[in-house]
Coordinates of N, CA and C and ligand atoms in Angstrom, one line a residue:
X137 N 0.9 -1.2 0.0 CA 0.0 0.0 0.0 C 0.9 1.3 0.0
X138 N 0.4 2.3 -0.7 CA 1.2 3.5 -0.7 C 1.4 4.1 0.7
X139 N 2.6 4.5 1.0 CA 2.9 5.1 2.3 C 3.6 6.5 2.1
X140 N 3.1 7.5 2.8 CA 3.6 8.8 2.6 C 4.3 9.3 3.8
X141 N 5.5 9.9 3.7 CA 6.2 10.5 4.8 C 5.3 11.7 5.3
X142 N 4.9 11.6 6.6 CA 4.0 12.5 7.2 C 4.2 12.7 8.7
X143 N 3.6 13.7 9.2 CA 3.7 14.0 10.7 C 2.3 13.6 11.3
X144 N 2.2 12.9 12.4 CA 3.3 12.5 13.3 C 4.0 11.2 12.9
X145 N 3.4 10.4 12.0 CA 3.9 9.1 11.5 C 3.6 9.0 10.0
X146 N 4.3 8.1 9.4 CA 3.9 7.8 7.9 C 2.5 7.5 7.8
X147 N 1.9 7.9 6.6 CA 0.5 7.7 6.4 C 0.3 6.7 5.3
X148 N -0.3 5.6 5.6 CA -0.5 4.5 4.7 C -2.0 4.5 4.2
X149 N -2.2 4.3 2.9 CA -3.6 4.3 2.4 C -3.8 3.3 1.3
X150 N -5.0 2.9 1.2 CA -5.4 2.0 0.0 C -6.0 2.9 -1.0
X151 N -5.5 2.7 -2.3 CA -6.0 3.7 -3.3 C -7.4 3.5 -3.6
X152 N -8.0 2.4 -3.5 CA -9.4 2.2 -3.9 C -10.4 2.6 -2.7
X153 N -9.8 3.0 -1.6 CA -10.7 3.4 -0.5 C -10.3 4.8 0.0
X154 N -9.6 5.6 -0.9 CA -9.1 6.9 -0.5 C -9.7 7.9 -1.5
X155 N -10.2 9.0 -1.0 CA -10.7 10.1 -1.9 C -9.9 11.4 -1.7
X156 N -9.7 12.1 -2.7 CA -9.1 13.5 -2.6 C -10.2 14.5 -2.4
X157 N -10.2 15.2 -1.3 CA -11.2 16.2 -1.0 C -10.6 17.6 -1.3
X158 N -11.3 18.3 -2.2 CA -10.8 19.7 -2.5 C -11.8 20.7 -2.0
X159 N -11.5 21.4 -0.9 CA -12.5 22.1 -0.2 C -12.6 23.6 -0.6
X160 N -13.7 24.0 -1.1 CA -14.0 25.5 -1.3 C -13.0 26.3 -2.1
X161 N -12.4 25.7 -3.1 CA -11.4 26.5 -3.9 C -12.2 27.4 -4.9
X162 N -13.0 28.3 -4.3 CA -14.0 29.1 -5.0 C -13.4 30.5 -5.3
X163 N -13.9 31.1 -6.4 CA -13.5 32.4 -6.8 C -13.8 33.4 -5.7
X164 N -14.9 33.3 -5.0 CA -15.2 34.3 -3.9 C -14.1 34.4 -2.9
X165 N -13.5 33.2 -2.6 CA -12.4 33.2 -1.6 C -11.0 33.6 -2.2
X166 N -10.8 33.2 -3.5 CA -9.4 33.3 -4.0 C -9.1 34.4 -5.0
X167 N -10.1 34.9 -5.6 CA -9.8 35.9 -6.7 C -9.5 37.3 -6.1
X168 N -8.5 37.9 -6.7 CA -8.3 39.3 -6.3 C -9.5 40.1 -6.7
X169 N -10.0 41.0 -5.8 CA -11.2 41.8 -6.1 C -12.5 41.1 -5.6
X170 N -12.3 39.9 -5.1 CA -13.5 39.1 -4.7 C -13.9 39.4 -3.2
X171 N -14.8 38.5 -2.8 CA -15.4 38.6 -1.4 C -14.3 38.6 -0.4
X172 N -13.4 37.6 -0.5 CA -12.3 37.4 0.5 C -11.5 38.6 0.7
X173 N -11.0 39.1 -0.5 CA -10.2 40.3 -0.5 C -10.9 41.5 0.0
X174 N -12.2 41.6 -0.3 CA -13.0 42.8 0.1 C -13.1 42.9 1.6
X175 N -12.9 41.8 2.3 CA -12.9 41.8 3.8 C -11.6 42.2 4.4
X176 N -10.6 42.5 3.5 CA -9.3 42.9 3.9 C -8.3 41.8 4.0
X177 N -8.7 40.7 3.4 CA -7.8 39.5 3.5 C -6.8 39.5 2.3
X178 N -5.6 38.9 2.6 CA -4.6 38.8 1.6 C -4.8 37.4 0.8
X179 N -5.4 37.6 -0.4 CA -5.7 36.3 -1.1 C -4.5 35.6 -1.6
X180 N -3.3 36.2 -1.6 CA -2.1 35.5 -2.0 C -1.8 34.3 -1.1
X181 N -2.2 34.5 0.2 CA -2.0 33.4 1.1 C -2.8 32.1 0.7
X182 N -3.9 32.3 0.0 CA -4.7 31.2 -0.5 C -4.2 30.8 -1.8
X183 N -3.9 31.8 -2.7 CA -3.6 31.5 -4.1 C -2.3 30.6 -4.2
X184 N -1.4 30.6 -3.2 CA -0.2 29.8 -3.3 C -0.6 28.3 -3.3
X185 N -1.8 28.0 -3.0 CA -2.2 26.5 -3.0 C -2.6 26.1 -4.4
X186 N -2.9 27.0 -5.3 CA -3.4 26.6 -6.6 C -2.4 25.8 -7.4
X187 N -1.1 26.2 -7.4 CA -0.1 25.5 -8.2 C 0.1 24.1 -7.7
X188 N 0.4 23.9 -6.4 CA 0.6 22.5 -6.0 C -0.6 21.6 -6.1
X189 N -1.8 22.2 -5.9 CA -3.0 21.5 -6.0 C -3.3 21.1 -7.5
X190 N -2.9 21.9 -8.4 CA -3.1 21.6 -9.8 C -2.2 20.4 -10.2
X191 N -1.0 20.4 -9.6 CA -0.1 19.2 -9.9 C -0.6 18.0 -9.2
X192 N -1.1 18.1 -8.0 CA -1.6 16.9 -7.3 C -2.9 16.4 -8.0
X193 N -3.8 17.3 -8.5 CA -5.0 16.8 -9.2 C -4.6 16.1 -10.4
X194 N -3.6 16.6 -11.2 CA -3.2 15.9 -12.4 C -2.7 14.5 -12.1
X195 N -1.9 14.3 -11.1 CA -1.4 13.0 -10.7 C -2.5 12.1 -10.2
X196 N -3.4 12.6 -9.4 CA -4.5 11.9 -8.8 C -5.4 11.4 -9.9
X197 N -5.7 12.3 -10.8 CA -6.7 11.9 -11.9 C -6.0 10.9 -12.8
X198 N -4.7 11.1 -13.1 CA -4.0 10.1 -14.0 C -4.0 8.7 -13.4
X199 N -4.0 8.7 -12.0 CA -4.1 7.4 -11.3 C -5.5 6.8 -11.3
X200 N -6.5 7.7 -11.7 CA -7.9 7.2 -11.8 C -8.6 7.1 -10.4
X201 N -8.1 7.9 -9.4 CA -8.7 7.8 -8.1 C -9.7 8.9 -7.9
X202 N -10.5 8.7 -6.8 CA -11.7 9.5 -6.6 C -11.4 10.9 -6.2
X203 N -12.1 11.9 -6.8 CA -12.0 13.3 -6.4 C -13.3 13.9 -6.1
X204 N -13.4 14.6 -4.9 CA -14.6 15.3 -4.5 C -14.3 16.7 -4.2
X205 N -15.1 17.6 -4.9 CA -14.9 19.1 -4.6 C -16.1 19.5 -3.7
X206 N -15.8 20.6 -2.9 CA -16.9 21.2 -2.2 C -17.0 22.7 -2.5
X207 N -18.2 23.2 -2.3 CA -18.3 24.7 -2.5 C -19.2 25.2 -1.3
X208 N -18.8 26.2 -0.6 CA -19.6 26.8 0.4 C -20.5 27.8 -0.2
X209 N -21.8 27.8 0.1 CA -22.7 28.7 -0.5 C -24.2 28.4 -0.2
X210 N -25.0 29.3 -0.7 CA -26.4 29.3 -0.3 C -27.4 29.4 -1.5
X211 N -28.6 29.0 -1.2 CA -29.7 29.1 -2.2 C -29.9 30.6 -2.5
X212 N -30.4 31.0 -3.7 CA -30.6 32.4 -4.0 C -31.5 33.1 -3.0
X213 N -32.5 32.4 -2.4 CA -33.4 33.0 -1.4 C -32.9 33.0 0.0
X214 N -31.7 32.5 0.2 CA -30.9 32.4 1.4 C -31.7 31.6 2.5
X215 N -32.6 30.8 2.1 CA -33.4 30.0 3.0 C -32.6 29.0 3.8
X216 N -31.4 28.6 3.2 CA -30.5 27.7 3.9 C -29.4 28.4 4.7
X217 N -29.5 29.7 4.9 CA -28.5 30.4 5.6 C -29.0 30.8 6.9
X218 N -28.5 30.3 8.0 CA -29.0 30.7 9.3 C -28.9 32.2 9.5
X219 N -29.9 32.9 10.1 CA -29.8 34.3 10.4 C -28.5 34.7 11.1
X220 N -28.1 33.8 12.0 CA -26.9 34.1 12.8 C -25.6 34.2 11.9
X221 N -25.6 33.3 10.9 CA -24.5 33.4 9.9 C -24.6 34.7 9.1
X222 N -25.8 35.0 8.7 CA -26.0 36.2 7.8 C -25.6 37.5 8.6
X223 N -25.9 37.5 9.9 CA -25.6 38.7 10.7 C -24.1 38.9 10.8
X224 N -23.3 37.8 10.8 CA -21.9 38.0 10.9 C -21.2 37.9 9.6
X225 N -21.9 37.6 8.5 CA -21.3 37.6 7.2 C -22.2 38.5 6.3
X226 N -22.2 39.8 6.6 CA -23.1 40.7 6.1 C -23.1 40.8 4.5
X227 N -22.0 40.4 3.9 CA -21.9 40.4 2.5 C -22.6 39.2 1.8
X228 N -22.9 38.2 2.5 CA -23.5 37.0 1.9 C -24.8 37.4 1.2
X229 N -24.9 37.0 0.0 CA -26.2 37.3 -0.8 C -26.2 38.7 -1.4
X230 N -25.2 39.6 -1.0 CA -25.1 40.9 -1.6 C -24.4 40.9 -2.9
X231 N -24.6 41.9 -3.7 CA -23.9 42.0 -5.0 C -22.4 42.3 -4.8
X232 N -21.5 41.4 -5.3 CA -20.1 41.6 -5.3 C -19.6 41.7 -6.7
X233 N -18.3 41.8 -6.8 CA -17.7 42.0 -8.2 C -17.9 40.7 -9.0
X234 N -18.1 39.6 -8.4 CA -18.3 38.3 -9.2 C -19.7 37.7 -9.0
X235 N -20.7 38.6 -8.8 CA -22.0 38.2 -8.6 C -22.4 38.2 -7.1
X236 N -23.6 37.7 -6.8 CA -24.0 37.7 -5.4 C -23.1 36.8 -4.6
X237 N -22.6 37.3 -3.5 CA -21.5 36.6 -2.7 C -22.1 35.3 -2.1
X238 N -21.3 34.2 -2.4 CA -21.6 32.9 -1.8 C -23.0 32.4 -2.2
X239 N -23.5 32.7 -3.3 CA -24.8 32.2 -3.8 C -24.6 31.3 -4.9
X240 N -25.2 30.1 -4.8 CA -25.1 29.0 -5.8 C -25.5 29.5 -7.2
X241 N -24.7 29.2 -8.2 CA -25.0 29.6 -9.6 C -24.3 30.9 -10.0
X242 N -23.8 31.7 -9.0 CA -23.1 32.9 -9.3 C -21.6 32.6 -9.7
X243 N -21.0 33.4 -10.5 CA -19.7 33.2 -11.0 C -18.7 33.1 -9.8
X244 N -18.8 33.9 -8.8 CA -17.9 33.9 -7.7 C -18.0 32.7 -6.8
X245 N -19.2 32.1 -6.9 CA -19.4 30.9 -6.0 C -18.7 29.6 -6.6
X246 N -18.4 29.7 -7.9 CA -17.8 28.5 -8.5 C -16.3 28.4 -8.3
X247 N -15.8 27.2 -8.7 CA -14.4 26.9 -8.4 C -13.5 27.6 -9.4
X248 N -12.3 28.0 -9.0 CA -11.3 28.7 -9.9 C -11.0 27.8 -11.1
X249 N -10.8 28.5 -12.2 CA -10.6 27.8 -13.5 C -9.5 26.7 -13.4
X250 N -8.4 27.0 -12.7 CA -7.3 26.1 -12.7 C -7.7 24.7 -12.1
X251 N -8.7 24.7 -11.3 CA -9.0 23.5 -10.5 C -10.4 23.0 -10.9
X252 N -11.0 23.5 -12.0 CA -12.3 23.1 -12.3 C -12.5 21.6 -12.3
X253 N -13.6 21.1 -11.7 CA -13.9 19.7 -11.7 C -14.1 19.2 -13.1
X254 N -13.7 17.9 -13.3 CA -13.9 17.3 -14.6 C -15.0 16.2 -14.5
X255 N -15.5 15.7 -15.6 CA -16.6 14.8 -15.6 C -16.3 13.6 -14.7
X256 N -17.4 13.3 -14.0 CA -17.2 12.1 -13.1 C -16.9 12.5 -11.7
X257 N -16.4 13.7 -11.4 CA -16.0 14.2 -10.1 C -17.2 14.8 -9.4
X258 N -17.4 14.4 -8.1 CA -18.5 14.9 -7.3 C -18.2 16.4 -6.9
X259 N -19.3 17.2 -6.9 CA -19.2 18.6 -6.4 C -20.3 18.7 -5.3
X260 N -19.9 18.8 -4.1 CA -20.8 18.9 -3.0 C -21.0 20.3 -2.5
X261 N -22.2 20.8 -2.6 CA -22.6 22.1 -2.2 C -23.0 22.1 -0.7
X262 N -22.3 23.0 0.1 CA -22.6 22.9 1.5 C -22.9 24.3 2.0
X263 N -23.9 24.4 2.9 CA -24.2 25.7 3.5 C -23.4 26.1 4.7
X264 N -22.6 25.1 5.2 CA -21.8 25.4 6.4 C -20.3 25.4 6.1
X265 N -19.6 25.4 7.2 CA -18.1 25.3 7.1 C -17.7 23.9 6.9
X266 N -18.3 23.0 7.6 CA -18.0 21.5 7.5 C -18.6 21.0 6.2
X267 N -18.0 19.9 5.7 CA -18.5 19.4 4.4 C -19.5 18.3 4.7
X268 N -19.7 17.9 5.9 CA -20.7 16.8 6.2 C -22.1 17.5 6.5
X269 N -22.1 18.6 7.2 CA -23.4 19.2 7.6 C -24.3 19.6 6.4
X270 N -25.5 19.0 6.4 CA -26.5 19.3 5.4 C -26.1 19.0 4.0
X271 N -25.3 17.9 3.8 CA -24.8 17.5 2.5 C -24.9 15.9 2.4
X272 N -24.7 15.5 1.2 CA -24.7 14.0 0.9 C -23.3 13.4 1.0
X273 N -22.3 14.1 1.6 CA -20.9 13.7 1.5 C -20.8 12.3 2.2
X274 N -21.4 12.1 3.4 CA -21.3 10.8 4.1 C -21.8 9.7 3.2
X275 N -22.9 9.9 2.5 CA -23.5 8.8 1.6 C -22.5 8.6 0.4
X276 N -22.0 9.6 -0.1 CA -21.1 9.5 -1.3 C -19.9 8.6 -0.9
X277 N -19.3 8.9 0.3 CA -18.1 8.2 0.8 C -18.5 6.7 1.1
X278 N -19.7 6.6 1.7 CA -20.1 5.2 2.1 C -20.3 4.4 0.9
X279 N -21.0 4.9 -0.1 CA -21.3 4.2 -1.4 C -20.1 3.7 -2.1
X280 N -19.0 4.5 -2.0 CA -17.8 4.2 -2.7 C -16.8 3.4 -1.8
X281 N -17.2 3.1 -0.6 CA -16.3 2.4 0.3 C -15.0 3.2 0.7
X282 N -15.2 4.5 0.8 CA -14.0 5.4 1.1 C -13.8 5.4 2.7
X283 N -12.6 5.1 3.1 CA -12.2 5.2 4.5 C -11.1 6.2 4.8
X284 N -10.4 6.7 3.8 CA -9.4 7.7 4.0 C -9.6 8.9 3.1
X285 N -9.2 10.0 3.6 CA -9.4 11.3 2.9 C -8.0 12.0 2.8
X286 N -7.7 12.4 1.6 CA -6.6 13.4 1.4 C -7.3 14.8 1.3
X287 N -7.0 15.6 2.3 CA -7.8 16.9 2.4 C -6.9 18.1 2.0
X288 N -7.5 18.9 1.1 CA -6.9 20.1 0.5 C -7.9 21.2 0.5
X289 N -7.5 22.4 0.2 CA -8.4 23.5 0.0 C -8.3 24.7 1.0
X290 N -9.4 25.5 1.1 CA -9.3 26.6 2.0 C -10.6 26.8 2.8
X291 N -10.5 27.5 4.0 CA -9.3 27.9 4.6 C -8.9 26.9 5.7
X292 N -7.6 26.8 6.0 CA -7.1 25.8 6.9 C -7.9 25.7 8.2
X293 N -8.0 26.9 8.8 CA -8.6 26.8 10.2 C -10.1 26.9 10.2
X294 N -10.7 27.1 9.1 CA -12.2 27.2 9.0 C -12.8 26.0 8.4
X295 N -12.9 26.0 7.1 CA -13.6 24.8 6.4 C -12.8 23.5 6.4
X296 N -11.5 23.7 6.3 CA -10.7 22.4 6.3 C -10.7 21.8 7.7
X297 N -10.5 22.6 8.7 CA -10.5 22.1 10.1 C -11.9 21.5 10.5
X298 N -12.9 22.2 10.2 CA -14.3 21.8 10.6 C -14.5 20.4 9.9
X299 N -14.1 20.3 8.7 CA -14.4 19.0 7.9 C -13.5 17.9 8.5
X300 N -12.2 18.2 8.7 CA -11.3 17.1 9.2 C -11.7 16.7 10.6
X301 N -12.1 17.6 11.4 CA -12.5 17.2 12.8 C -13.7 16.3 12.7
X302 N -14.7 16.6 11.9 CA -15.9 15.8 11.8 C -15.5 14.4 11.1
X303 N -14.7 14.5 10.1 CA -14.3 13.2 9.4 C -13.6 12.3 10.4
X304 N -12.8 12.9 11.2 CA -12.1 12.1 12.2 C -13.1 11.4 13.2
X305 N -14.1 12.2 13.6 CA -15.1 11.6 14.5 C -15.9 10.5 13.8
X306 N -16.1 10.7 12.5 CA -16.8 9.7 11.7 C -16.0 8.5 11.3
X307 N -14.7 8.4 11.7 CA -13.9 7.3 11.5 C -13.0 7.3 10.3
X308 N -13.0 8.4 9.6 CA -12.1 8.5 8.4 C -10.7 8.9 8.9
X309 N -9.7 8.4 8.2 CA -8.3 8.7 8.4 C -8.0 9.9 7.4
X310 N -7.5 11.0 7.9 CA -7.3 12.2 7.1 C -5.9 12.6 7.0
X311 N -5.4 12.7 5.7 CA -4.1 13.3 5.5 C -4.3 14.7 4.9
X312 N -3.8 15.7 5.7 CA -3.9 17.1 5.2 C -2.6 17.5 4.6
X313 N -2.7 18.1 3.4 CA -1.5 18.5 2.7 C -1.2 20.0 2.9
X314 N 0.0 20.2 3.6 CA 0.3 21.5 4.1 C 0.4 22.6 3.0
X315 N 0.9 22.2 1.9 CA 1.1 23.2 0.8 C -0.2 23.4 0.0
X316 N -1.1 22.5 0.2 CA -2.4 22.5 -0.6 C -3.6 23.0 0.2
X317 N -3.3 23.5 1.5 CA -4.3 24.1 2.3 C -3.8 25.5 2.6
X318 N -4.7 26.5 2.7 CA -4.3 27.9 2.9 C -5.2 28.6 3.8
X319 N -4.6 29.5 4.6 CA -5.3 30.5 5.5 C -5.0 31.9 5.1
X320 N -5.9 32.8 5.3 CA -5.5 34.2 5.1 C -4.5 34.7 6.1
X321 N -4.4 33.9 7.2 CA -3.5 34.3 8.3 C -2.4 33.3 8.6
X322 N -1.1 33.7 8.3 CA 0.0 32.8 8.4 C 0.1 32.1 9.8
X323 N -0.3 32.8 10.8 CA -0.2 32.2 12.2 C -1.3 31.1 12.3
X324 N -2.5 31.3 11.7 CA -3.5 30.2 11.8 C -3.1 29.0 10.9
X325 N -2.4 29.3 9.8 CA -1.9 28.2 9.0 C -1.0 27.3 9.8
X326 N 0.0 28.0 10.4 CA 1.0 27.2 11.1 C 0.4 26.4 12.3
X327 N -0.4 27.1 13.1 CA -1.0 26.5 14.3 C -2.1 25.5 13.9
X328 N -2.8 25.8 12.8 CA -3.9 24.9 12.4 C -3.3 23.6 12.0
X329 N -2.2 23.6 11.3 CA -1.5 22.3 10.9 C -1.0 21.6 12.1
X330 N -0.4 22.4 13.0 CA 0.2 21.7 14.2 C -0.9 21.0 15.0
X331 N -2.1 21.6 15.0 CA -3.2 21.1 15.8 C -3.6 19.7 15.3
X332 N -3.6 19.5 14.0 CA -4.0 18.3 13.4 C -3.1 17.1 13.8
X333 N -1.8 17.3 13.7 CA -0.9 16.3 13.9 C -0.4 16.1 15.4
X334 N -0.8 17.1 16.2 CA -0.4 17.0 17.6 C -1.0 15.8 18.4
X335 N -0.5 15.5 19.5 CA -1.0 14.4 20.4 C -1.1 13.1 19.6
X336 N -0.1 12.8 18.8 CA -0.1 11.5 18.1 C -1.0 11.5 16.9
X337 N -1.4 12.7 16.4 CA -2.3 12.8 15.3 C -3.7 12.8 15.8
X338 N -4.0 13.8 16.6 CA -5.3 13.8 17.2 C -6.5 13.9 16.2
X339 N -6.2 14.6 15.1 CA -7.3 14.7 14.0 C -6.8 14.0 12.7
X340 N -5.5 13.8 12.6 CA -5.0 13.2 11.4 C -3.5 13.3 11.2
X341 N -3.1 13.4 9.9 CA -1.7 13.5 9.5 C -1.5 14.7 8.7
X342 N -0.3 15.2 8.6 CA 0.1 16.3 7.8 C 1.3 16.0 7.0
X343 N 1.3 16.3 5.7 CA 2.4 16.0 4.8 C 2.5 17.1 3.7
X344 N 3.5 17.0 2.9 CA 3.7 17.9 1.7 C 3.2 17.2 0.5
X345 N 2.6 17.9 -0.4 CA 2.0 17.2 -1.6 C 3.1 16.5 -2.4
X346 N 4.3 17.0 -2.4 CA 5.4 16.3 -3.2 C 5.6 14.9 -2.7
X347 N 5.5 14.6 -1.4 CA 5.7 13.3 -0.8 C 4.6 12.4 -1.3
X348 N 3.3 12.9 -1.4 CA 2.2 12.1 -1.9 C 2.3 11.8 -3.4
X349 N 2.7 12.9 -4.2 CA 2.8 12.7 -5.6 C 3.9 11.7 -6.0
X350 N 5.0 11.7 -5.2 CA 6.0 10.7 -5.4 C 5.5 9.3 -5.2
X351 N 4.6 9.1 -4.3 CA 4.0 7.8 -4.1 C 3.0 7.4 -5.2
X352 N 2.2 8.4 -5.6 CA 1.2 8.2 -6.7 C 1.9 7.8 -8.0
X353 N 3.0 8.4 -8.3 CA 3.7 8.2 -9.6 C 4.8 7.2 -9.5
X354 N 4.9 6.6 -8.4 CA 6.0 5.6 -8.2 C 5.9 4.4 -9.2
Ligands
TIU225 N1 -14.3 27.8 3.1 C1 -14.1 28.5 4.2 O1 -13.1 28.3 4.9 N2 -15.0 29.5 4.5 C2 -14.7 30.6 5.2 O2 -15.6 31.5 5.4 N3 -13.4 30.8 5.5 C3 -12.8 31.9 6.2 O3 -11.7 31.8 6.5 N4 -13.5 33.0 6.3

């Protein structure tokens, strides 16, 4: 079985029971001039994940393994957005440079061109930060016999962490790729990754994508 150099221990996985999860690589979070930047965030901190993730996706697809993308967003009438979320995310549903912010069907809600899903890949729309809440993700994984997840995307301490923590509770083994996850805040990136691998891998494992690509293409 493929084994990847990782922290706190090497990560071993079976290719037919492992999925690559690409979390919320959406224009609203990543594009200059978009929602994320309009909140004062430095999108370069997220955009550095695009290149390694593009390389990883190419290798993963060439191997023929499962890919699942997620997108955070809401129905146009916002009926799936809790008022409490709307109060603290006042731009959600408002007109932004790339359409209504975090609304399904809008240009900004979709995935950046470089990482666009290809035919056969699942795209899971989620109203929350975690990828399991109010989605079919658990069913998709169960149907395909998936037991391990390679987790990538943005942002490290928000949607990636929420998803990894819940996946861990649900019994999935998660490998988080340090260079393929990004936070607007370098400190959160550093500590967020430390938290995952701490205490013997309390939530999972952390590795660099190069180590995984080496195994895939071996
Ligand atoms: N996808 C995701 O992480 N959603 C966020 O709102 N992240 C922030 O860091 N704000």
